[in-house]
mmCIF file of N, CA and C in Angstrom:
data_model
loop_
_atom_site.group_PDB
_atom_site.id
_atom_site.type_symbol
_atom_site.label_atom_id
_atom_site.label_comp_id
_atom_site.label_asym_id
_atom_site.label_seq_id
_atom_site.Cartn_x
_atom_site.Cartn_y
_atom_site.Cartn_z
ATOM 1 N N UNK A 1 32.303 53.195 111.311
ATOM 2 C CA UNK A 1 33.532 52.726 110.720
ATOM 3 C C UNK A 1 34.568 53.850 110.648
ATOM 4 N N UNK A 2 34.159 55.231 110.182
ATOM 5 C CA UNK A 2 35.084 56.419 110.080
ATOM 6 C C UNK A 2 35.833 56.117 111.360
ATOM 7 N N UNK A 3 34.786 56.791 112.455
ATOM 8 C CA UNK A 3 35.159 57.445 114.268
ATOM 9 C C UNK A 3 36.073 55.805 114.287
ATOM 10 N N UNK A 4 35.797 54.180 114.453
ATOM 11 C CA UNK A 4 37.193 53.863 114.711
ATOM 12 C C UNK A 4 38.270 53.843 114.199
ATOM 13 N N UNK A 5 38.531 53.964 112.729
ATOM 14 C CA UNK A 5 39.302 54.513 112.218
ATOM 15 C C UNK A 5 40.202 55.442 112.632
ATOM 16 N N UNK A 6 39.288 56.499 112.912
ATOM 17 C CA UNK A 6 40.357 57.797 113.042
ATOM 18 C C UNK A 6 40.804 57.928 114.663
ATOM 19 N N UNK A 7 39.833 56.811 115.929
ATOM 20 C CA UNK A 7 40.377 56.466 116.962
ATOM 21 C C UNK A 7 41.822 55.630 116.984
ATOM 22 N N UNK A 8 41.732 54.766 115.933
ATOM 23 C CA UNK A 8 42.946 53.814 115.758
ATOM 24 C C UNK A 8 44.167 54.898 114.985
ATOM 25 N N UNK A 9 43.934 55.664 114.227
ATOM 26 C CA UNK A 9 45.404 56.650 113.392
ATOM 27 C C UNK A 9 45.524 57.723 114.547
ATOM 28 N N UNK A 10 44.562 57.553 115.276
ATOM 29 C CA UNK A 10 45.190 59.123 116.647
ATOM 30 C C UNK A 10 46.132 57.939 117.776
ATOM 31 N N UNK A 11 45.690 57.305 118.049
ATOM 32 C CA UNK A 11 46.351 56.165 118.627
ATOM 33 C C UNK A 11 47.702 55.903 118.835
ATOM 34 N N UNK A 12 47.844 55.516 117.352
ATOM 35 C CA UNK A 12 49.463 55.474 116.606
ATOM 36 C C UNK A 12 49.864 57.044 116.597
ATOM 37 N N UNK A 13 49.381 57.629 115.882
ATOM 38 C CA UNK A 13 50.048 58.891 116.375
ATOM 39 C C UNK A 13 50.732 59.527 117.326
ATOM 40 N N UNK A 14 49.785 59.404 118.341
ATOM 41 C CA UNK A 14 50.316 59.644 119.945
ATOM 42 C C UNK A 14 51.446 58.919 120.351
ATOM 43 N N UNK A 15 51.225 57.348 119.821
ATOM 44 C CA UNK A 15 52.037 56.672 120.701
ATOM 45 C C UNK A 15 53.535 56.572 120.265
ATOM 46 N N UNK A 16 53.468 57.132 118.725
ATOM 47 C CA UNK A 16 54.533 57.441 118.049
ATOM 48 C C UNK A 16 55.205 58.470 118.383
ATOM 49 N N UNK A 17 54.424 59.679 118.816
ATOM 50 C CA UNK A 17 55.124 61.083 119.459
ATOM 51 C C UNK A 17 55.853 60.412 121.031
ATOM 52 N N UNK A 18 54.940 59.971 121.738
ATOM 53 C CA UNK A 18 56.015 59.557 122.831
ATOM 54 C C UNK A 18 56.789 58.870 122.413
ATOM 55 N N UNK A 19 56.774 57.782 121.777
ATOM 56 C CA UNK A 19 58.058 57.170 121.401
ATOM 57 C C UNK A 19 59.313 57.695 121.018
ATOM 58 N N UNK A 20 58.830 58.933 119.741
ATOM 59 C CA UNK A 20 59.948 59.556 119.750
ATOM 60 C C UNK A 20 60.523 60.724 120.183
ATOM 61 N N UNK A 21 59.831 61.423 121.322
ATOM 62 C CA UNK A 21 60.174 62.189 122.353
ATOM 63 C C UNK A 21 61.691 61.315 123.170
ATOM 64 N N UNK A 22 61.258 60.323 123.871
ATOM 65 C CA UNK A 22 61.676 59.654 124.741
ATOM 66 C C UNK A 22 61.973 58.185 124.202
ATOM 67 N N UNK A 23 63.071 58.190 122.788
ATOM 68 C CA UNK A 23 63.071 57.039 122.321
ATOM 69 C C UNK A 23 64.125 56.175 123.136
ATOM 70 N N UNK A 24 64.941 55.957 124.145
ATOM 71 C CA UNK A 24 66.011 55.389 125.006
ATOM 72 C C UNK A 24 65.405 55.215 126.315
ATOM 73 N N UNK A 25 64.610 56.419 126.674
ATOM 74 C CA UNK A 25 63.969 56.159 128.170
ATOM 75 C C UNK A 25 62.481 55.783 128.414
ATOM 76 N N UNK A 26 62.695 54.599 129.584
ATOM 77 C CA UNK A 26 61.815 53.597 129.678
ATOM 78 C C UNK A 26 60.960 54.286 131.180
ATOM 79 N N UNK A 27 59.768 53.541 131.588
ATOM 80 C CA UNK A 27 59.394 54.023 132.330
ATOM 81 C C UNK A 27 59.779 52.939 133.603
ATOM 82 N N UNK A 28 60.354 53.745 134.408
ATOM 83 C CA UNK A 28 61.244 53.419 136.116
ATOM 84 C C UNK A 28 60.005 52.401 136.615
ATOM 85 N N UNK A 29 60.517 51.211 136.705
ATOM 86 C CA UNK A 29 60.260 49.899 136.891
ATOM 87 C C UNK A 29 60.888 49.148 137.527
ATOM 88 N N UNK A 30 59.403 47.868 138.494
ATOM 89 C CA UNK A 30 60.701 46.111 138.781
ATOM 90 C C UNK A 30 60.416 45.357 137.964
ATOM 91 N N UNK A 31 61.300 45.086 137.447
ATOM 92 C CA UNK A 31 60.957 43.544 136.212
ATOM 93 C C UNK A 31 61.332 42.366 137.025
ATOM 94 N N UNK A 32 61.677 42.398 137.537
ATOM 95 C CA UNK A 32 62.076 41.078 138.706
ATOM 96 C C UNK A 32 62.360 41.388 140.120
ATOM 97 N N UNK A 33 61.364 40.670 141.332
ATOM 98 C CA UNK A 33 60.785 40.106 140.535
ATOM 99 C C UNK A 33 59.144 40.911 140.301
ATOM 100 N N UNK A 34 58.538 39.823 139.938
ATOM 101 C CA UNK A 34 57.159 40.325 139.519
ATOM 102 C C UNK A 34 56.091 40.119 140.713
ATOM 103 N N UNK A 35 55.260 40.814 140.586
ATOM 104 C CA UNK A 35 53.899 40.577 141.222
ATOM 105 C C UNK A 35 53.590 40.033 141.783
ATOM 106 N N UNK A 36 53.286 39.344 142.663
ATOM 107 C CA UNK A 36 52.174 37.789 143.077
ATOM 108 C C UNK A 36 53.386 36.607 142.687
ATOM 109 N N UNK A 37 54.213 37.014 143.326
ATOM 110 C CA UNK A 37 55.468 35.582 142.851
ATOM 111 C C UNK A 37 56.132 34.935 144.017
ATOM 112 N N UNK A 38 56.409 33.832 143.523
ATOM 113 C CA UNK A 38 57.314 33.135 144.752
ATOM 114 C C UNK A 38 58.935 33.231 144.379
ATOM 115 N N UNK A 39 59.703 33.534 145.123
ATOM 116 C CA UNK A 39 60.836 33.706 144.975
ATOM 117 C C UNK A 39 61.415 32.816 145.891
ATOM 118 N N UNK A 40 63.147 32.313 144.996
ATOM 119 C CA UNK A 40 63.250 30.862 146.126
ATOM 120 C C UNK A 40 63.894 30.791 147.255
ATOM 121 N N UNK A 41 64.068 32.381 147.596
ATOM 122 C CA UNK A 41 64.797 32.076 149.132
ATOM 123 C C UNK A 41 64.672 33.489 150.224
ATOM 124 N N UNK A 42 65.067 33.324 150.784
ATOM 125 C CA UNK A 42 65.006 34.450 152.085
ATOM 126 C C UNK A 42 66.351 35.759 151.630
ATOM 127 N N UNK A 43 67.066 35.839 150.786
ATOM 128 C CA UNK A 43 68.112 36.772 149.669
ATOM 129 C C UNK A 43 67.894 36.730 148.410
ATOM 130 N N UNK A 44 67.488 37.892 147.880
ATOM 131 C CA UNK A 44 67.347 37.830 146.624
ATOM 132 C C UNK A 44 68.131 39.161 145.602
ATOM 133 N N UNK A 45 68.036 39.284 144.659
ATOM 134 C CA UNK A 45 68.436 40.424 143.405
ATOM 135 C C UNK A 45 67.325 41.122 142.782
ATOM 136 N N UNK A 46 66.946 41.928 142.795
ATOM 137 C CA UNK A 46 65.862 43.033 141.945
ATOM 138 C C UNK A 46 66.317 43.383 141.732
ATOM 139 N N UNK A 47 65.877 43.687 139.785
ATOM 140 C CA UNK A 47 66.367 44.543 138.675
ATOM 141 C C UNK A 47 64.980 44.948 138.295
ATOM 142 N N UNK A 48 65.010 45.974 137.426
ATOM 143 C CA UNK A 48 64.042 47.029 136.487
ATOM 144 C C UNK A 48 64.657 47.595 135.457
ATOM 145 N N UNK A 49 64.172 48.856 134.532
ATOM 146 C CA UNK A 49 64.134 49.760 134.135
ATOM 147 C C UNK A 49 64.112 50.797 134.284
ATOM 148 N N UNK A 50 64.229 52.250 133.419
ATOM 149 C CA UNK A 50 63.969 53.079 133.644
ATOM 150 C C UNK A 50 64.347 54.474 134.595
ATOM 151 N N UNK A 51 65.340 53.781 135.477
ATOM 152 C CA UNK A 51 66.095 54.496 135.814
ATOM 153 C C UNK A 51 66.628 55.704 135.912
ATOM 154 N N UNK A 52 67.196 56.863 136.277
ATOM 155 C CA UNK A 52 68.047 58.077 136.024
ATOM 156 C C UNK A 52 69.606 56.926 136.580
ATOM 157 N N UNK A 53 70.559 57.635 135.110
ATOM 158 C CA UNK A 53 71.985 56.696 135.621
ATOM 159 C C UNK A 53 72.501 57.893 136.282
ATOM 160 N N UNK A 54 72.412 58.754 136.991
ATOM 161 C CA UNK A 54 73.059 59.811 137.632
ATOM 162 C C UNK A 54 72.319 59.581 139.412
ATOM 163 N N UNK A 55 70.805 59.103 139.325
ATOM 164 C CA UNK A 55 70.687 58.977 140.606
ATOM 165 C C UNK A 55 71.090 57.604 141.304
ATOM 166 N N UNK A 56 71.038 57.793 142.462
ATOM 167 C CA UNK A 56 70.862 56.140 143.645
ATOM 168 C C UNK A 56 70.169 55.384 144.201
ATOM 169 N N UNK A 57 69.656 54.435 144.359
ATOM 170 C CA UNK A 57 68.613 53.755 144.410
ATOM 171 C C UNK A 57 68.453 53.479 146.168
ATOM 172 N N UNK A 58 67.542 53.507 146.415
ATOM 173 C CA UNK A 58 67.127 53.326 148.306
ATOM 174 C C UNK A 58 65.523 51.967 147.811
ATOM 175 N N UNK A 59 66.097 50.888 148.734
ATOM 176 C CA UNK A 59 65.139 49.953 148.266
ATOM 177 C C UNK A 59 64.529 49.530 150.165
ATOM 178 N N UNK A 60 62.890 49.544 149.577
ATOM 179 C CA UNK A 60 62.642 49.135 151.470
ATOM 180 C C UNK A 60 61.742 48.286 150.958
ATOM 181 N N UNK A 61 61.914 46.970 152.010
ATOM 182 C CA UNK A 61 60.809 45.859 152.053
ATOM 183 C C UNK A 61 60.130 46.238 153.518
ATOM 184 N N UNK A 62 58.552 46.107 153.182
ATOM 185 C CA UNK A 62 57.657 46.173 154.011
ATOM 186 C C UNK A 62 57.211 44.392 154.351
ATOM 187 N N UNK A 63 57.316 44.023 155.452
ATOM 188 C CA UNK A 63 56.939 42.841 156.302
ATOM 189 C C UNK A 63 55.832 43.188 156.981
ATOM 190 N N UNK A 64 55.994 43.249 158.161
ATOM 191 C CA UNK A 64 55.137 43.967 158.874
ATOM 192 C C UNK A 64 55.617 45.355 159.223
ATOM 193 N N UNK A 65 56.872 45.480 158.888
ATOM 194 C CA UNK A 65 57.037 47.068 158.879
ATOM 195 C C UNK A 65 57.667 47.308 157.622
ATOM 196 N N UNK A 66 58.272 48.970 157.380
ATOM 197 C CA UNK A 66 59.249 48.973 156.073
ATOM 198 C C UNK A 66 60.573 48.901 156.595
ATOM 199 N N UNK A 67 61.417 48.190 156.180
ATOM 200 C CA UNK A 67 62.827 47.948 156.520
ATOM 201 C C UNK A 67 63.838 48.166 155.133
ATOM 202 N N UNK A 68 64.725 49.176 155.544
ATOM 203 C CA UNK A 68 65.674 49.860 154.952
ATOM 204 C C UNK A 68 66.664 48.685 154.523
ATOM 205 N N UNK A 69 67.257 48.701 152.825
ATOM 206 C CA UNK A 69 68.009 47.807 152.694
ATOM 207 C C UNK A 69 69.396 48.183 152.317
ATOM 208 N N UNK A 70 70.394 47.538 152.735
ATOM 209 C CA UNK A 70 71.865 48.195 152.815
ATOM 210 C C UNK A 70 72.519 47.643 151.138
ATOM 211 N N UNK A 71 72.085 46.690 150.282
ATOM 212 C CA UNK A 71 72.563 46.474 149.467
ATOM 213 C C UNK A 71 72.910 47.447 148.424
ATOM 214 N N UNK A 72 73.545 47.480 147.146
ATOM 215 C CA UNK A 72 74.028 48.351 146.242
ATOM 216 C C UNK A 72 73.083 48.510 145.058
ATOM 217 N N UNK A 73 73.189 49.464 144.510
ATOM 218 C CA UNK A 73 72.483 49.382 143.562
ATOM 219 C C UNK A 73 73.211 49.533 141.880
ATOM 220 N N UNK A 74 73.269 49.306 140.661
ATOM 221 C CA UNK A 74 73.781 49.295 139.936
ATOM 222 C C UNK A 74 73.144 50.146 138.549
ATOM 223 N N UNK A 75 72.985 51.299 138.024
ATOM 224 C CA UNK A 75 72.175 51.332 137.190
ATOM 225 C C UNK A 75 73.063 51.879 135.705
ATOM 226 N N UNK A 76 72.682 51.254 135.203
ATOM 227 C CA UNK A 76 73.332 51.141 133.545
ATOM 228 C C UNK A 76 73.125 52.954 132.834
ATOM 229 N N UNK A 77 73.925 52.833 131.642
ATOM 230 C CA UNK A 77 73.448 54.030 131.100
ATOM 231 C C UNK A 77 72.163 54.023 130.247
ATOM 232 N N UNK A 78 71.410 52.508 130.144
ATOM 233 C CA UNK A 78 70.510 52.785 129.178
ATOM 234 C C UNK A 78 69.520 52.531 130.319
ATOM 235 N N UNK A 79 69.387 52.878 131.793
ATOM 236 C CA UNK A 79 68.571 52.993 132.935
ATOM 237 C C UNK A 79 68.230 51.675 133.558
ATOM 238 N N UNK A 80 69.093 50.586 132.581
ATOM 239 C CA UNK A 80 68.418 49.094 133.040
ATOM 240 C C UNK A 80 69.152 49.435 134.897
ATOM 241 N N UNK A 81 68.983 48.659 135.686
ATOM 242 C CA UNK A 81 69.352 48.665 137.131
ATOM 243 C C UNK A 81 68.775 47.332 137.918
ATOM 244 N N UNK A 82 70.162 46.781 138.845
ATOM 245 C CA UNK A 82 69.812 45.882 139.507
ATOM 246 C C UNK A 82 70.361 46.297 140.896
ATOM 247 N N UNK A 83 69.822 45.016 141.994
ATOM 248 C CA UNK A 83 69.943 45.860 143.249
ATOM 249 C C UNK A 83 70.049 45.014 144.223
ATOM 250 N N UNK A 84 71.489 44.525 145.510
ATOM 251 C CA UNK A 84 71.340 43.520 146.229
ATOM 252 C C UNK A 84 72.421 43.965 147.205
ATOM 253 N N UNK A 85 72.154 42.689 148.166
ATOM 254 C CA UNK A 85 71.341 41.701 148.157
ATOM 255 C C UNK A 85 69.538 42.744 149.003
ATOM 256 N N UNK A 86 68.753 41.774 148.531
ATOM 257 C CA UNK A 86 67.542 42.581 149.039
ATOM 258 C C UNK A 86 66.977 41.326 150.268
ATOM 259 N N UNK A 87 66.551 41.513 151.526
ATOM 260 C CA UNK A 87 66.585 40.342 152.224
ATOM 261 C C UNK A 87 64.972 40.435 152.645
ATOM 262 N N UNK A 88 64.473 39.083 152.516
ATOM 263 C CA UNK A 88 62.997 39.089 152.150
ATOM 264 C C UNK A 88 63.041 38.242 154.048
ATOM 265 N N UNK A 89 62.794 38.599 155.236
ATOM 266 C CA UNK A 89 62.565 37.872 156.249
ATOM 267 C C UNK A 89 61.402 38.066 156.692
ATOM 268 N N UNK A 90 60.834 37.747 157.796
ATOM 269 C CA UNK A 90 59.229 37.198 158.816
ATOM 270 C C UNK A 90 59.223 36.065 157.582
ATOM 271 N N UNK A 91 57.994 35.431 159.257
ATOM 272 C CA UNK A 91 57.973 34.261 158.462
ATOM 273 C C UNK A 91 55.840 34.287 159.349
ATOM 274 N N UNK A 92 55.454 33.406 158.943
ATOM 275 C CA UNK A 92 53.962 33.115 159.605
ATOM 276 C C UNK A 92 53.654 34.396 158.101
ATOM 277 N N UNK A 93 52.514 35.359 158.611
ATOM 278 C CA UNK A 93 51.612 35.733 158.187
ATOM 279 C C UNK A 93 52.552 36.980 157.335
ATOM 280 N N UNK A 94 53.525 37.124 158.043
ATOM 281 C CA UNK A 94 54.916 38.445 156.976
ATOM 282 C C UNK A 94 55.366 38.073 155.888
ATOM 283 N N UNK A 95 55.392 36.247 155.533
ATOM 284 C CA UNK A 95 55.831 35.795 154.280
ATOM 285 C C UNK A 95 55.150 36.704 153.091
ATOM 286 N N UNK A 96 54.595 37.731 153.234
ATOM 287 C CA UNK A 96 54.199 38.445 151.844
ATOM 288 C C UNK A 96 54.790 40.198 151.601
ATOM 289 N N UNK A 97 55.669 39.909 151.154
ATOM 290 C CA UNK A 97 56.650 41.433 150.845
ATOM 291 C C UNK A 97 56.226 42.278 150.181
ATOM 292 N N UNK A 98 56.344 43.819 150.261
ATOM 293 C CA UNK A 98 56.044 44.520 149.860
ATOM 294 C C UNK A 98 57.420 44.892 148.928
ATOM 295 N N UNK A 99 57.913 45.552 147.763
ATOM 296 C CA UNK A 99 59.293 45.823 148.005
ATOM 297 C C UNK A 99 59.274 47.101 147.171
ATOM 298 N N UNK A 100 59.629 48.208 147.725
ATOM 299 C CA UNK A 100 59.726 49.963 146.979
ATOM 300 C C UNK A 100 60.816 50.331 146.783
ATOM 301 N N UNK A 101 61.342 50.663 145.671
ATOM 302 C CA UNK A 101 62.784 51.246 145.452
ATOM 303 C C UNK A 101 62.135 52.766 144.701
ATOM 304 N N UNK A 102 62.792 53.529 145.451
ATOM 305 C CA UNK A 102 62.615 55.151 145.066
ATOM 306 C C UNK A 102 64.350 55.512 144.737
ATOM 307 N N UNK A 103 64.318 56.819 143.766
ATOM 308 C CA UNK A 103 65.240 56.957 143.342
ATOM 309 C C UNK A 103 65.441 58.422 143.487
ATOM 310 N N UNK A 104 66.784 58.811 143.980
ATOM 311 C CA UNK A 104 67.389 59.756 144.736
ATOM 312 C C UNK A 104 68.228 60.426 144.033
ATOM 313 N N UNK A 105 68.883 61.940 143.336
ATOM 314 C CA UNK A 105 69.115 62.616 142.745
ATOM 315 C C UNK A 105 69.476 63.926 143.367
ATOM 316 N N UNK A 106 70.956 64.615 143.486
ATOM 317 C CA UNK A 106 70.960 65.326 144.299
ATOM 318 C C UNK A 106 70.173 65.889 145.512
ATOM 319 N N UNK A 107 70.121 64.675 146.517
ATOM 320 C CA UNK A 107 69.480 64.634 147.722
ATOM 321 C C UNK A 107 68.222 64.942 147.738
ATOM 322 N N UNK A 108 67.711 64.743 146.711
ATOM 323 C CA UNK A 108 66.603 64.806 146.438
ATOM 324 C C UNK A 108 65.728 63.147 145.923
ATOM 325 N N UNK A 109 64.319 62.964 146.734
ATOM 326 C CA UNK A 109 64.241 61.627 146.473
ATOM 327 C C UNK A 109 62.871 61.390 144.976
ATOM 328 N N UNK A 110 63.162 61.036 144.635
ATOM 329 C CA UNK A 110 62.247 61.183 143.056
ATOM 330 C C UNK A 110 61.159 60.116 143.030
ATOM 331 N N UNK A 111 60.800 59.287 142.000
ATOM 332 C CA UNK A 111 59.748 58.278 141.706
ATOM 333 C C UNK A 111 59.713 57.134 142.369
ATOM 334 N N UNK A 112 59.253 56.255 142.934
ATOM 335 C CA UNK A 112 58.931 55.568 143.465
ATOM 336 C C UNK A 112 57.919 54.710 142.919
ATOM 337 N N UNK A 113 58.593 53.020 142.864
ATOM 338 C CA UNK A 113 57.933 51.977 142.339
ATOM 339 C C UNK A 113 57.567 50.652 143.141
ATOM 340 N N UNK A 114 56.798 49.868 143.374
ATOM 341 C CA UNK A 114 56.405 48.796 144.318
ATOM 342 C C UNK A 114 56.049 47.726 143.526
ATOM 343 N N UNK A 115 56.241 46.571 143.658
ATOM 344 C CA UNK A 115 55.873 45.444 143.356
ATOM 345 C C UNK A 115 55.165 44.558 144.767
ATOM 346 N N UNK A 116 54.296 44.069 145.007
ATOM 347 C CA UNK A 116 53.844 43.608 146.156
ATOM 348 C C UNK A 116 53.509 42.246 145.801
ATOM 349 N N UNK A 117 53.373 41.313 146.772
ATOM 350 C CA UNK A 117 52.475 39.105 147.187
ATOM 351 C C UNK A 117 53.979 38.804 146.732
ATOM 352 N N UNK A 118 54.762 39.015 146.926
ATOM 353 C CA UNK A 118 56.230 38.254 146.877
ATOM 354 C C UNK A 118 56.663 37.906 147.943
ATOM 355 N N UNK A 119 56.537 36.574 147.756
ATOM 356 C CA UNK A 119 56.189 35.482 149.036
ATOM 357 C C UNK A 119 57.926 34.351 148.662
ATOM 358 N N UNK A 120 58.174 34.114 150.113
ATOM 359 C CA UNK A 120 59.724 33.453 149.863
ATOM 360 C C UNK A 120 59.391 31.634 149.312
ATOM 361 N N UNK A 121 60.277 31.158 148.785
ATOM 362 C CA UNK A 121 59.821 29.473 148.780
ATOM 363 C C UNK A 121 60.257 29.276 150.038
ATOM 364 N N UNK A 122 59.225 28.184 150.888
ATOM 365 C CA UNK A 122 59.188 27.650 152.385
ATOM 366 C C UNK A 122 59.899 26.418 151.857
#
């Protein structure tokens, strides 16, 4: 009973020190879309978190290859960021996207995030 106890107050502790280390910044994320999802068309919008608002965003969908996307990216000062248009094409056995947006900072390219099974509505 002590040891979980004092597993559960180190817990909070910790998670309280990161919190308030880094109470505004989130960890660089896609929130949309998600995982294993169907999305309803062959153009779409990805947004996340976490962000640097000083860097630029480079977003590539993998089909059967990775393909570079020309759309803009937008990222807020509280790191939220969205990003378009992002173009989801193949069709047969490519309908399943990979999609990586890495983030770039005086020419320098930084973290890198993937969401992958994002499949278009047929």
């Amino acid at each position: 009973m002590k040891f979980s106890k004092l597993v559960l107050i180190s817990a909070i502790c910790l998670s309280g020190f990161a919190s308030s280390a880094h109470p505004s910044q989130s960890q660089f994320k896609i929130s949309q879309p998600h995982a294993n999802s169907v999305v309803p068309g062959e153009v779409i919008e990805i947004s996340g978190t976490g962000a640097d608002p000083a860097a630029t965003l480079e977003v590539e969908v993998l089909t059967n290859d990775w393909y570079l996307q020309d759309g803009k990216s937008r990222i807020n000062p509280d790191g939220s960021w969205t990003f378009s248009p992002v173009h989801l094409a193949g069709k047969g056995p490519y309908n399943n996207h990979t999609i990586r947006v890495t983030q770039i900072k005086d020419g320098r390219r930084g973290g890198s995030v993937t969401v992958t099974g994002i499949v278009r509505k047929q």
